[in-house]
XYZ file of C-alpha atoms in Angstrom:
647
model
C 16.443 105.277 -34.792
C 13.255 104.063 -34.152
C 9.673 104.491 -35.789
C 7.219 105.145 -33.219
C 3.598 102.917 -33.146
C 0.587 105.149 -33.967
C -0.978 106.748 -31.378
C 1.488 107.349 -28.886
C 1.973 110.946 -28.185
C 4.982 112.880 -29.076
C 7.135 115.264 -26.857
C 10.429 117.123 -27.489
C 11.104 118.563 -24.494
C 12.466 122.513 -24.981
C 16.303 122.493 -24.497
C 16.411 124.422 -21.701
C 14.887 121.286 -19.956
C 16.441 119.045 -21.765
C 19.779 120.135 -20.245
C 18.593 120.208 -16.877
C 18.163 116.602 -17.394
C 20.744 113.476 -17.346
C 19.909 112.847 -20.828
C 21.299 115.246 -22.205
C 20.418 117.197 -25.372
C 18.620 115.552 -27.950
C 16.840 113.179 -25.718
C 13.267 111.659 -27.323
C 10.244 110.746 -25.067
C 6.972 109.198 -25.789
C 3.299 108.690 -23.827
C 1.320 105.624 -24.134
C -2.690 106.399 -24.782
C -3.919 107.620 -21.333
C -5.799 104.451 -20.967
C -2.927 102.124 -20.247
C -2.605 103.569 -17.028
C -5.641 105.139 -15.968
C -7.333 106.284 -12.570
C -10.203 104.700 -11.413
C -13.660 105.544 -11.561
C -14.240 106.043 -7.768
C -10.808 108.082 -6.148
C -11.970 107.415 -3.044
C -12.055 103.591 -3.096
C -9.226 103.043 -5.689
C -5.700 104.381 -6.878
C -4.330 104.024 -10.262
C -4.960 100.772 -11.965
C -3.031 98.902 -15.106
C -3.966 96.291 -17.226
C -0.811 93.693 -18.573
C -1.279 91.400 -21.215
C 0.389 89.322 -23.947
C 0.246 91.915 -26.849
C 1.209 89.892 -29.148
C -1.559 87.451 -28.375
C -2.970 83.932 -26.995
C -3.207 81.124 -29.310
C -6.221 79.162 -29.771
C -6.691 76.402 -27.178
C -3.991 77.547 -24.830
C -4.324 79.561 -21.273
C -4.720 83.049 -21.678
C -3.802 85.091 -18.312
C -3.760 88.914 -17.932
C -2.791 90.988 -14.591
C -4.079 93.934 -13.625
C -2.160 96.127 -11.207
C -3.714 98.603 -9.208
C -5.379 98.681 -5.094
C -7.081 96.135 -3.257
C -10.164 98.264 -2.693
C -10.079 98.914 -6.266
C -9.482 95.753 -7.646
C -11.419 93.314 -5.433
C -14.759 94.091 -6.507
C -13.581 95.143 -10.375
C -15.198 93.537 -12.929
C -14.091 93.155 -16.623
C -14.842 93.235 -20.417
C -13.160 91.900 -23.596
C -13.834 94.257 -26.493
C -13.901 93.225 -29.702
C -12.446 95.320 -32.518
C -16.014 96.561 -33.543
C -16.371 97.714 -29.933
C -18.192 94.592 -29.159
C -18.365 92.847 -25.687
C -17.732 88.935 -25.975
C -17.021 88.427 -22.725
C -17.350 89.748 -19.253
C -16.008 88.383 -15.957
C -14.844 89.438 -12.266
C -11.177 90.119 -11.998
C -9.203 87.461 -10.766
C -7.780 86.149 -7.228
C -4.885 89.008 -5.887
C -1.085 87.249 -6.685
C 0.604 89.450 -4.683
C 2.728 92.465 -4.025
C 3.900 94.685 -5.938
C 5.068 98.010 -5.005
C 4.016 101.522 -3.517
C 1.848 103.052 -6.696
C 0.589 99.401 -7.414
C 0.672 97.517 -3.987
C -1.823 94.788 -5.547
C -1.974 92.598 -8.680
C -4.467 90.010 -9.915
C -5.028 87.887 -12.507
C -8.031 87.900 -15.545
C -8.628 84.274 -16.636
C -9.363 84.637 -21.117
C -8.478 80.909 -21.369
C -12.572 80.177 -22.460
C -12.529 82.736 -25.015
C -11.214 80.706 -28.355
C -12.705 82.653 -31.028
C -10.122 84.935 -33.820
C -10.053 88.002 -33.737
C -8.104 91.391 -32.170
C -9.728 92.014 -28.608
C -8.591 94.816 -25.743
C -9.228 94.207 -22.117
C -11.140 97.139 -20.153
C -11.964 96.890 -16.360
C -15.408 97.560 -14.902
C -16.903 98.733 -11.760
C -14.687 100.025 -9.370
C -11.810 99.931 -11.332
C -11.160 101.336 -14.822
C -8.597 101.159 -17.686
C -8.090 99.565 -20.987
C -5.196 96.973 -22.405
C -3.165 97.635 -25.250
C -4.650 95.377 -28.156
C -3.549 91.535 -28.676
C -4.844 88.944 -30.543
C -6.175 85.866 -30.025
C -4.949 83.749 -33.369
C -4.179 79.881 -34.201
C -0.727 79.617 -33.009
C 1.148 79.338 -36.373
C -0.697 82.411 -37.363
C 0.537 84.072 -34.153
C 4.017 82.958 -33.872
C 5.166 82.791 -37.430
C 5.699 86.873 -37.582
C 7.402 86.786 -34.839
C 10.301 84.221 -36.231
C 10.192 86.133 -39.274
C 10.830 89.287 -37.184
C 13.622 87.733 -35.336
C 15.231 86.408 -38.384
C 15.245 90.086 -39.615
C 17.605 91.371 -36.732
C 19.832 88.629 -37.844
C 19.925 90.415 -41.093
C 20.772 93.586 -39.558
C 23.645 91.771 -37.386
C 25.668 90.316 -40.619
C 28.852 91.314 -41.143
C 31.221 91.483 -44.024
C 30.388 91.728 -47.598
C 27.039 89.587 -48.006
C 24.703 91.948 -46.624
C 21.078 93.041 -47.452
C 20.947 96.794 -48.721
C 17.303 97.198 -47.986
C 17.572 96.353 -44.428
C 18.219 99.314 -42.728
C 20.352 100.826 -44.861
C 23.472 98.312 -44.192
C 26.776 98.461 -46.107
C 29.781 95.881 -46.142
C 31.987 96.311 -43.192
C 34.933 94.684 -41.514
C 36.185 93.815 -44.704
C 39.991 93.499 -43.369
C 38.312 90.111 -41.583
C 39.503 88.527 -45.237
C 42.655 89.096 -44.369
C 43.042 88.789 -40.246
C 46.045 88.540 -38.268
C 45.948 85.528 -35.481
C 47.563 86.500 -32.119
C 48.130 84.810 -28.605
C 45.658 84.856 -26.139
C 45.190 87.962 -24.849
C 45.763 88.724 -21.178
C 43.282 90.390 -18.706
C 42.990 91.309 -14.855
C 40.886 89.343 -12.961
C 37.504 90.997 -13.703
C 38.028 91.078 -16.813
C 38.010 95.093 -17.526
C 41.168 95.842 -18.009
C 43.939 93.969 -21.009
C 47.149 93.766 -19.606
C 48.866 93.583 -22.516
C 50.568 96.324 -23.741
C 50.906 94.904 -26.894
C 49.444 91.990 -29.133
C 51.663 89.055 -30.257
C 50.917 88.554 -33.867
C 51.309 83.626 -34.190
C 49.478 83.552 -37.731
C 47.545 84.498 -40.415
C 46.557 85.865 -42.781
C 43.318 83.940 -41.990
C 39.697 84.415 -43.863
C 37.066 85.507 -40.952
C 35.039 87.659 -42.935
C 30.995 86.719 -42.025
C 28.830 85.940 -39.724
C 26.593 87.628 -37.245
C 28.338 90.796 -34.854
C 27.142 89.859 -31.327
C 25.273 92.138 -30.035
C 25.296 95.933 -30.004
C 28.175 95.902 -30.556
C 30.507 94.228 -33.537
C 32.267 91.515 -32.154
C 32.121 87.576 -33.027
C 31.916 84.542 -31.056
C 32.523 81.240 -31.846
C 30.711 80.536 -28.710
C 27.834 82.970 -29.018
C 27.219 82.208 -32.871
C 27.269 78.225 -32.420
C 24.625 78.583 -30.019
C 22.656 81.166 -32.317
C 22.809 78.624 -35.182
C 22.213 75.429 -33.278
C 18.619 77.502 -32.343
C 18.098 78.564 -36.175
C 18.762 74.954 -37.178
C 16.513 73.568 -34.629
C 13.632 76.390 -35.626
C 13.650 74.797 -38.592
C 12.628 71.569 -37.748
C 8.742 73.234 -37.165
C 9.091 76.943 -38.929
C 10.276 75.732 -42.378
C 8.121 77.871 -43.996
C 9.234 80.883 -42.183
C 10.477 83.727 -44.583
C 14.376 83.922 -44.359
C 15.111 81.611 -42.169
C 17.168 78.978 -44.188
C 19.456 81.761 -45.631
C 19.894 83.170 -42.297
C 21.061 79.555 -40.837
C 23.754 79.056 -43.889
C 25.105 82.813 -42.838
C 26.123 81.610 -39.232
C 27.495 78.174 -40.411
C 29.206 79.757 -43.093
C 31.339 81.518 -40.431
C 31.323 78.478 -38.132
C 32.993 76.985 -40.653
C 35.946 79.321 -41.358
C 36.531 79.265 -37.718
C 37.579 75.773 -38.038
C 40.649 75.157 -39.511
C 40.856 70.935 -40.144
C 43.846 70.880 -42.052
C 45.545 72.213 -38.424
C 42.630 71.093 -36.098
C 42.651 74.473 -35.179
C 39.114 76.168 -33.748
C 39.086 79.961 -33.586
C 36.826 81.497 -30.866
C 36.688 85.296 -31.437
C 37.086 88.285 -33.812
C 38.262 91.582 -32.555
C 38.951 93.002 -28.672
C 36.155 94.366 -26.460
C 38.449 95.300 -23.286
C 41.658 96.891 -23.951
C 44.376 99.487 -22.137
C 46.002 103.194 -23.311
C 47.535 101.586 -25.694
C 44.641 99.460 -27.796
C 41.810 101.249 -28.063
C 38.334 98.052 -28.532
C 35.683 98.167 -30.030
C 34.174 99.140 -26.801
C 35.882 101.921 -27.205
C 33.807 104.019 -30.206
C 30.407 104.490 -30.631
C 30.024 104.491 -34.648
C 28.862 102.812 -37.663
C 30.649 99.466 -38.349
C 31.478 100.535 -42.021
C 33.391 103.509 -40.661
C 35.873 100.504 -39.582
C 37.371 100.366 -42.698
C 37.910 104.135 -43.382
C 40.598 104.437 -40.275
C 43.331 104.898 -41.752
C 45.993 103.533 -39.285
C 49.311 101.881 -39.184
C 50.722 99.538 -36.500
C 50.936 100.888 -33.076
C 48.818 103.498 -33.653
C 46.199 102.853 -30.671
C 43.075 102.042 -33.150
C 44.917 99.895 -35.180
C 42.945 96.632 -33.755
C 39.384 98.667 -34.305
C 39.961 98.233 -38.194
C 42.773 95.058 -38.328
C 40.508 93.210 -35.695
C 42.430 90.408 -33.886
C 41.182 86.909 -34.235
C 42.062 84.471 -31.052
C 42.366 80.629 -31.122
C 40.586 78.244 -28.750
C 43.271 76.153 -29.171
C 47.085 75.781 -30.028
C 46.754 74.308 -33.364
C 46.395 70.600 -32.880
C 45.738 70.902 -29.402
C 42.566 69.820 -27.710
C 39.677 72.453 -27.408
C 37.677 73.578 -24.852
C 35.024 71.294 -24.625
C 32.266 73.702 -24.505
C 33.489 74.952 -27.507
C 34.246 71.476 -29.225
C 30.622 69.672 -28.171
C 28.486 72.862 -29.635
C 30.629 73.348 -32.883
C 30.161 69.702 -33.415
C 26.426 69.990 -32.624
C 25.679 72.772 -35.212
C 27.922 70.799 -38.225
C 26.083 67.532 -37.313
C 22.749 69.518 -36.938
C 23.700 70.865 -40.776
C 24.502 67.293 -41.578
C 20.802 65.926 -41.158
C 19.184 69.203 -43.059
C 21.265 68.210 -46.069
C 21.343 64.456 -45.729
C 18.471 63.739 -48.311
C 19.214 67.451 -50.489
C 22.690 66.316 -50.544
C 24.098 63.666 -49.087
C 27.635 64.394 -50.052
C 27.524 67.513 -48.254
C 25.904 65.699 -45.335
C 28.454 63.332 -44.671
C 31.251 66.707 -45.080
C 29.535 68.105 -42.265
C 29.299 65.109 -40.295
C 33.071 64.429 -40.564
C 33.648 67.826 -39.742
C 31.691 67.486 -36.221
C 33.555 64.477 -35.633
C 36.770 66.170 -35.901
C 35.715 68.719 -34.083
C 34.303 66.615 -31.712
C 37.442 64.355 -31.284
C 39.438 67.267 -30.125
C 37.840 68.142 -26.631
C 39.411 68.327 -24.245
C 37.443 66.184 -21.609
C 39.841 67.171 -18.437
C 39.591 70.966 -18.609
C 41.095 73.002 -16.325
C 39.047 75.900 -13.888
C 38.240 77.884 -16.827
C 36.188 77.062 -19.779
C 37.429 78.831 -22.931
C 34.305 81.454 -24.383
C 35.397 84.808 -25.023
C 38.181 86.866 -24.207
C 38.177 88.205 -21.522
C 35.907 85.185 -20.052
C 33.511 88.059 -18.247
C 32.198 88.688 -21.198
C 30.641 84.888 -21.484
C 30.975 83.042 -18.114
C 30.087 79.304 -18.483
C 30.888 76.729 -16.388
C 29.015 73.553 -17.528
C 30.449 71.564 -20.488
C 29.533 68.104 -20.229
C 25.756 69.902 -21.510
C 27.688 70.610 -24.629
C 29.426 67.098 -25.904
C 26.177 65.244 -24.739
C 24.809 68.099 -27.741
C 27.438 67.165 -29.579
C 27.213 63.784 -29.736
C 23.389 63.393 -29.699
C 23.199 65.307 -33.234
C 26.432 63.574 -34.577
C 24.252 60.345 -33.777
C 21.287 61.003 -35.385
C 23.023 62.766 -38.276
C 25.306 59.226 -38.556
C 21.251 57.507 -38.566
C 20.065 58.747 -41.209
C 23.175 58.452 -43.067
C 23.505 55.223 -42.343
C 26.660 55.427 -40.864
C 28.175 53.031 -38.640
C 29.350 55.239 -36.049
C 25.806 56.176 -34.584
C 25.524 53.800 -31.710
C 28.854 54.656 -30.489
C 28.225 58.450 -30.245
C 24.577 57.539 -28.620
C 26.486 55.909 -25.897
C 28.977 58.574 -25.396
C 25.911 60.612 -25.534
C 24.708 59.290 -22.912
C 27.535 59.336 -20.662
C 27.616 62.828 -21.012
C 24.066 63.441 -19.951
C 24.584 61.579 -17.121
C 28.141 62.963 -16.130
C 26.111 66.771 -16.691
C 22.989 64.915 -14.305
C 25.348 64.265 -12.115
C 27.359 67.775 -12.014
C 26.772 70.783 -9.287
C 26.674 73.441 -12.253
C 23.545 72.451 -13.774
C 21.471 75.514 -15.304
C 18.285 76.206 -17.747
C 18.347 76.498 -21.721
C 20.322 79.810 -22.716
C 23.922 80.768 -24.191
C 25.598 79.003 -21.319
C 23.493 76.114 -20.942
C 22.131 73.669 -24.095
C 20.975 70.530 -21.812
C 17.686 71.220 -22.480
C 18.165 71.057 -26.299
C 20.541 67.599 -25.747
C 18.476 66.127 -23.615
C 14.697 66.584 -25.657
C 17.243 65.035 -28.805
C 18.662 62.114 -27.106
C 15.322 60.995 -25.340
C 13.533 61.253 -28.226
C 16.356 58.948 -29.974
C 16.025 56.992 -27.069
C 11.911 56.609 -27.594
C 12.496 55.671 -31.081
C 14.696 52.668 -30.173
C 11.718 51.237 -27.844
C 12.376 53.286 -24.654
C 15.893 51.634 -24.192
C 18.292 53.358 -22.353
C 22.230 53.641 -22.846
C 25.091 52.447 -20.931
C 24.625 55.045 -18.560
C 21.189 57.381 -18.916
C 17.329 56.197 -19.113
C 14.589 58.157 -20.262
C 13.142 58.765 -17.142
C 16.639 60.043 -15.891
C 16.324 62.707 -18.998
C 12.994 63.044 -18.479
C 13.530 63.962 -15.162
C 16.079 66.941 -15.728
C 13.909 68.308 -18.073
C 11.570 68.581 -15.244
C 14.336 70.002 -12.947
C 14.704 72.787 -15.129
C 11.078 73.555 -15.766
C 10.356 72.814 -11.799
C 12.764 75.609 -10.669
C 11.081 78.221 -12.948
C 7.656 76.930 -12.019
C 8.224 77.447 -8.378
C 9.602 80.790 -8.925
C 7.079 81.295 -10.905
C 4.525 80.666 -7.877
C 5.786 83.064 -5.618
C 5.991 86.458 -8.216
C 2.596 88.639 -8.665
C 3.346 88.223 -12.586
C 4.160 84.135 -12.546
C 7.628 85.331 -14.273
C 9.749 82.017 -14.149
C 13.394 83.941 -14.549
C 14.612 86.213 -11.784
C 14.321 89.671 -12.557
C 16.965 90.808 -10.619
C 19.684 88.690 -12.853
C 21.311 89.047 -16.118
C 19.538 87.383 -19.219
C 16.043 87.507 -17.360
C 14.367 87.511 -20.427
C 16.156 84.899 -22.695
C 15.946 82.826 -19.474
C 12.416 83.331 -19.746
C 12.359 82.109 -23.191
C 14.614 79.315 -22.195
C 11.637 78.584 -19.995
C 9.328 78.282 -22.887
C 11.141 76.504 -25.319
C 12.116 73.872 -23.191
C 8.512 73.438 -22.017
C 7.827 72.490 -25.598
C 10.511 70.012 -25.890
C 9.606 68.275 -22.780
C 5.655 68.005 -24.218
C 7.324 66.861 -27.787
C 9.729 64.351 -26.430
C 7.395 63.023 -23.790
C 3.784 63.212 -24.790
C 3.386 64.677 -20.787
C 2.106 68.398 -21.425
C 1.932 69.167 -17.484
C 4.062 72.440 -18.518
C 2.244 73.595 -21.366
C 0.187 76.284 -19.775
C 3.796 77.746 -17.799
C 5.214 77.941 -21.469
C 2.314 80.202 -22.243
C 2.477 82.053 -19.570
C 6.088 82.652 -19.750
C 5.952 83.739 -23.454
C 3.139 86.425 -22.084
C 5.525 87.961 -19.486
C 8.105 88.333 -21.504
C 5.580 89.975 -24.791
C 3.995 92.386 -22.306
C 2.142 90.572 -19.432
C 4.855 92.026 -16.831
C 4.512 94.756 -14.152
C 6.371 97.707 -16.744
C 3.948 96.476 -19.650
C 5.962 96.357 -22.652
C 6.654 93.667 -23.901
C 10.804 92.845 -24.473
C 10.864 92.218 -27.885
C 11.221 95.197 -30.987
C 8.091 96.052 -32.727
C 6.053 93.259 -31.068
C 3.170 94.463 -29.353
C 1.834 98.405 -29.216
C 4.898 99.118 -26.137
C 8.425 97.716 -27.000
C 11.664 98.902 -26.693
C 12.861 101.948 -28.839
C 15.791 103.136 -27.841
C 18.118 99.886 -27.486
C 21.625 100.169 -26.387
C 22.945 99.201 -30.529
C 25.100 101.318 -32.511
C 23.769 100.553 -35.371
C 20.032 101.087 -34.840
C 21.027 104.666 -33.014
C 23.113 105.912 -35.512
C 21.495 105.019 -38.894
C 18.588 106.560 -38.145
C 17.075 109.801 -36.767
C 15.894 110.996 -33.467
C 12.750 112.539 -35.750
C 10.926 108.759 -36.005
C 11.675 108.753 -39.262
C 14.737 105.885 -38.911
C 13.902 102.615 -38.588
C 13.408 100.192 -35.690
C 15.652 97.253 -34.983
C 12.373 94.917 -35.389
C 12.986 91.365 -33.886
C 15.840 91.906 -31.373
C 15.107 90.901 -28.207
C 16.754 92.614 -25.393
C 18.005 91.592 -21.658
C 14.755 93.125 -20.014
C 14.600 94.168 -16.337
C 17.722 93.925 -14.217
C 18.977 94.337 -10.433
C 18.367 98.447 -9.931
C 21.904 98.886 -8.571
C 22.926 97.182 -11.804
C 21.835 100.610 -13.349
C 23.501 103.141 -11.638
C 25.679 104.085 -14.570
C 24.632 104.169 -18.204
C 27.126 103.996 -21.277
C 27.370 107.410 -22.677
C 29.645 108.328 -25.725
C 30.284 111.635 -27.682
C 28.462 110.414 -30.744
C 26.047 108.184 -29.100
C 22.437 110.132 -29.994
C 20.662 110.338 -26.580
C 17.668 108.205 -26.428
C 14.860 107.334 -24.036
C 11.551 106.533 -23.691
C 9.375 106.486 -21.186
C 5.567 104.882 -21.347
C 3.679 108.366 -19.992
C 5.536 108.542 -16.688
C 8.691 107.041 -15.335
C 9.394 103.689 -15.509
C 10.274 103.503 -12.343
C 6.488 103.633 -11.350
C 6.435 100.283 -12.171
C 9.865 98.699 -10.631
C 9.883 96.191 -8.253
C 10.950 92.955 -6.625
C 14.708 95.439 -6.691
C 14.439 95.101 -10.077
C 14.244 97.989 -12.815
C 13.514 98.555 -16.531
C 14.136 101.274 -18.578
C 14.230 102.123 -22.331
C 17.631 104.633 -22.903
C 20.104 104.192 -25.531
C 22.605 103.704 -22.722
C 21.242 101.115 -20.598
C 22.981 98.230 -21.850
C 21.991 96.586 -18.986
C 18.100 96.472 -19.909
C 18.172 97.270 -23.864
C 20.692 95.421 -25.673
C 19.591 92.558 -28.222
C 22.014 89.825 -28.590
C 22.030 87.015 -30.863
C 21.233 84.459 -28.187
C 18.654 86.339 -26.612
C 17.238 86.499 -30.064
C 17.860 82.615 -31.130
C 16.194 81.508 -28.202
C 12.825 83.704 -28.581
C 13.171 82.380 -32.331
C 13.441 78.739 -30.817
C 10.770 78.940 -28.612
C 8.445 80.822 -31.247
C 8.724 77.857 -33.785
C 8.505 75.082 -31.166
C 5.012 76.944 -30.332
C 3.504 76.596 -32.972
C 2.206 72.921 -32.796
């Protein structure tokens, strides 16, 4: 469990109150340094006041917007200082125009303008005159300097998330688990009721095997894999790579998720699997929803068939497809996308193994199924993924298969550009258009195929222009800058939803592919500010990443990160992993709880809930799946927009 920052201030409550409490026994809290939230000078002019900031930091040359939270009487006449690290003033200001609303405690919010201040260094923000209070430090750094941590942060919860043999010792404490996915059974598609909670199966039809599955990256908190989930996760590492090269880890963490891509594809049977093990079963097949343990502990049970855990340690893979048969095209355009993207990172290292991967997408590829029916293939059950866009995915696919086929010189690169383009414009076109995340890679297909499409002197294809890209891109950005202009903390997402935070992210990274592809860097300050809401500059003040920033999550909802290491601070903390961030209060009525889980929450010096709003809540317990669990994707798509940052 986690390692708490220095100077926060340490509390085990006595049991007596503990078990008054619906924590439970055992349950950790922690203060922030008084001066987060303080009260203001003059009580009878001004409540409590709050300063929010970016705590990771502004790059040089980009805006740099704080909030302060607080009263109106308080905060309309406040004034401010930045603080060096030597307790040196280098700038002093008024406080900002009033945003908006908050809530009760902090009915007002207003901005603090840094954008003139340019110069290195590790400042905190303190208010003056009728308001008082200090930031949590930040930086103010050239952008690689800034960002490149971070990536290497996020590349480290990847680390933590392998599975199988190949792990890394030395990051917390990880030993080889889920062996048995050497040696995995194939059954039919499972069977669930229509929300997706409950299998009605009673039992499992075994149709093949034994098949090698062993790999990869376990989802989330949990340890099942996704065909859909990891595609997307790689795709984002293999992108990141394009500007984070030098990034420590990075290329051995890509080759780890397209390792198990590829033993998910079966070409000798065109057969694409999509998932390994069962998160929702019945009385009679216990999940791996169902335990809360270490995944090594997997392959101690010792069970035989029928025996209700049997699936827990002989995990179940499921196809996508009957073998032959054509895929899901979701499925089929981003598998393609992530063996062309591997294609043109080995086509001058290796062009042997370039053009492997190339005809690999293309068989992949070749297989979707372009008439699907009212259900896209993701996970199983489908709750656990829902997606309805598709055409987003074979315009991805067959953007990177063309540029791969480019610099290969292969012939089949203006064909795939056009049916590139007919994609895009069959997805422009569509009512189920979204913004870069797990469900949605338009964003990522279109910045490709428009800068193709710039390279060949502007032209269009057959059935998309630039400016129709072009102008999608904007869509997406549009719809999170108008939110954006009606929240007290410019947050793009909604707060209220599922994902708000990768969303967020979404938000960023796509901001930087529309400047790259385009040369038009209207959106360049909303990237920023996005990235600052989501590392701290939000009404709860923490930022929603693991070890970034002095206030971050510590008690996530991940088995492994609870239960390999101690309630003491003496365990380590799942550094990198981004979690889901606030969500719609009613969404939080129930936590998970589980005999084994250690209880875990945190609370920065009073209740979270002093800082909810907008019906939307935060809060840091190792139950609240809802708020605190990392996922792969949220964590690929921070990663993504990190390294598109930094130039």
């Amino acid at each position: 469990m986690p390692t708490f920052p220095a100077g926060l201030r340490w509390s085990l409550r006595s049991t007596a109150l503990l078990a008054t409490t619906a924590l439970g026994i055992g349950a950790v809290f922690y203060a922030l340094p008084e001066s987060g939230t303080t009260t203001d000078g003059d009580p009878s002019q001004a409540g409590p006041a709050a300063i929010r900031v970016d705590q990771v930091g502004y790059a040089v040359g980009e805006a740099k917007q704080a909030f302060v939270m607080g009263t109106e009487a308080g905060l309309s006449r406040a004034g401010y200082r930045l603080v060096d690290e030597h307790g040196t003033t280098v700038a002093t200001g008024q406080v900002g125009s009033r945003t908006g609303t908050w809530n009760s405690k902090y009915p007002d919010v207003h901005t603090v303008d840094l954008s003139a201040v340019d110069v290195p260094g590790s400042y905190r923000l303190e208010l003056t005159g009728t308001a008082s209070g200090s930031s949590p430090k930040f930086r103010i750094a050239p952008a690689k300097d800034l960002l490149t941590p971070l990536i290497e942060d996020n590349v480290r919860f990847f680390q933590v998330q392998r599975d199988g043999a190949d792990l890394l010792p030395d990051v917390m404490r990880r030993r080889p688990s889920h062996l048995a996915d050497r040696q995995a059974t194939v059954y039919a598609t499972p069977h669930y009721n229509e929300d997706g909670t409950q299998l009605l199966d009673t039992k499992l039809t075994p149709v093949g095997g034994p098949i090698d599955v062993s790999g990869g990256w376990s989802d989330a908190g949990d340890f099942l894999k996704f065909t859909h989930t990891t595609a997307y996760s790689t795709a984002d590492l293999l992108l990141a790579l394009r500007t984070a090269p030098h990034a420590a880890g990075l290329t051995d963490e890509a080759k780890q998720g397209l390792a198990w891509l590829d033993r998910m594809w079966d070409g000798k049977t065109s057969t694409l699997y999509a998932q390994v093990g069962i998160g929702a079963g019945n009385d009679d097949i216990r999940t791996d929803h169902d335990v809360w343990r270490l995944p090594e502990a997997d392959d101690k049970l010792n069970v035989a068939p029928g025996d209700p855990n049997y699936l827990i340690k002989n995990r179940p893979v499921f196809r996508a497809n009957e073998p032959g048969a054509p895929i899901s095209p979701n499925l089929a355009g981003r598998v393609a996308a992530v063996f062309a993207l591997a294609a043109q990172n080995s086509a001058k290292s290796d062009p042997a193994a370039a053009k492997s991967w190339l005809n690999k997408a293309a068989a992949v590829y070749a297989k979707a199924n372009t008439k699907p029916g009212d259900e896209l293939i993701t996970a199983f059950p489908h709750n656990f993924y829902p997606e309805d866009s598709w055409q987003d995915d074979m315009e991805f696919g067959a953007t990177e298969m063309s540029l791969a086929a480019k610099t290969l010189g292969d012939g089949r690169a203006a064909g795939w550009q056009q049916q590139a383009g007919h994609w895009a414009k069959q997805y422009i076109d569509s009512d189920t258009k979204g913004t870069l995340g797990v469900a949605d890679v338009s964003a990522l297909a279109h910045a490709d195929l428009l800068t193709a499409l710039t390279a060949d002197s502007g032209s269009g294809t057959d059935s998309v222009t630039p400016a129709d890209l072009q102008g999608d891109l904007r869509r997406q950005l549009d719809d999170g800058v108008n939110r954006a202009a009606k929240d007290p903390f410019r947050a793009g997402a909604v707060y209220t939803d599922f994902d708000s935070v990768p969303h967020t992210f979404g938000l960023v990274a796509t901001a930087q592919l529309y400047g790259k592809a385009t040369g038009d860097h209207r959106y360049d300050a909303f990237g920023a500010q996005q990235r600052g809401w989501a590392l701290g500059a939000n009404s709860w003040g923490s930022t929603f990443m693991i070890g970034a920033g002095e206030v971050y999550p510590h008690c996530p909802e991940h088995q492994l990160a609870n239960l390999g290491g101690s309630l003491d601070g003496t365990g380590e903390i799942l550094r990198g992993a981004v979690v889901n961030g606030p969500n719609a209060a009613e969404k939080l009525a129930e936590l998970n709880t589980f005999p084994t889980m250690k209880r875990c929450s945190s609370n920065p010096g009073t209740a979270w809930t002093d800082f909810d709003g907008a019906k939307a809540r935060f809060l840091d317990d190792a139950g609240a799946w809802q708020t605190v669990e990392p996922s792969v994707d949220f964590t690929s798509t921070a990663m993504l927009a990190f390294a598109l940052s930094q130039n």
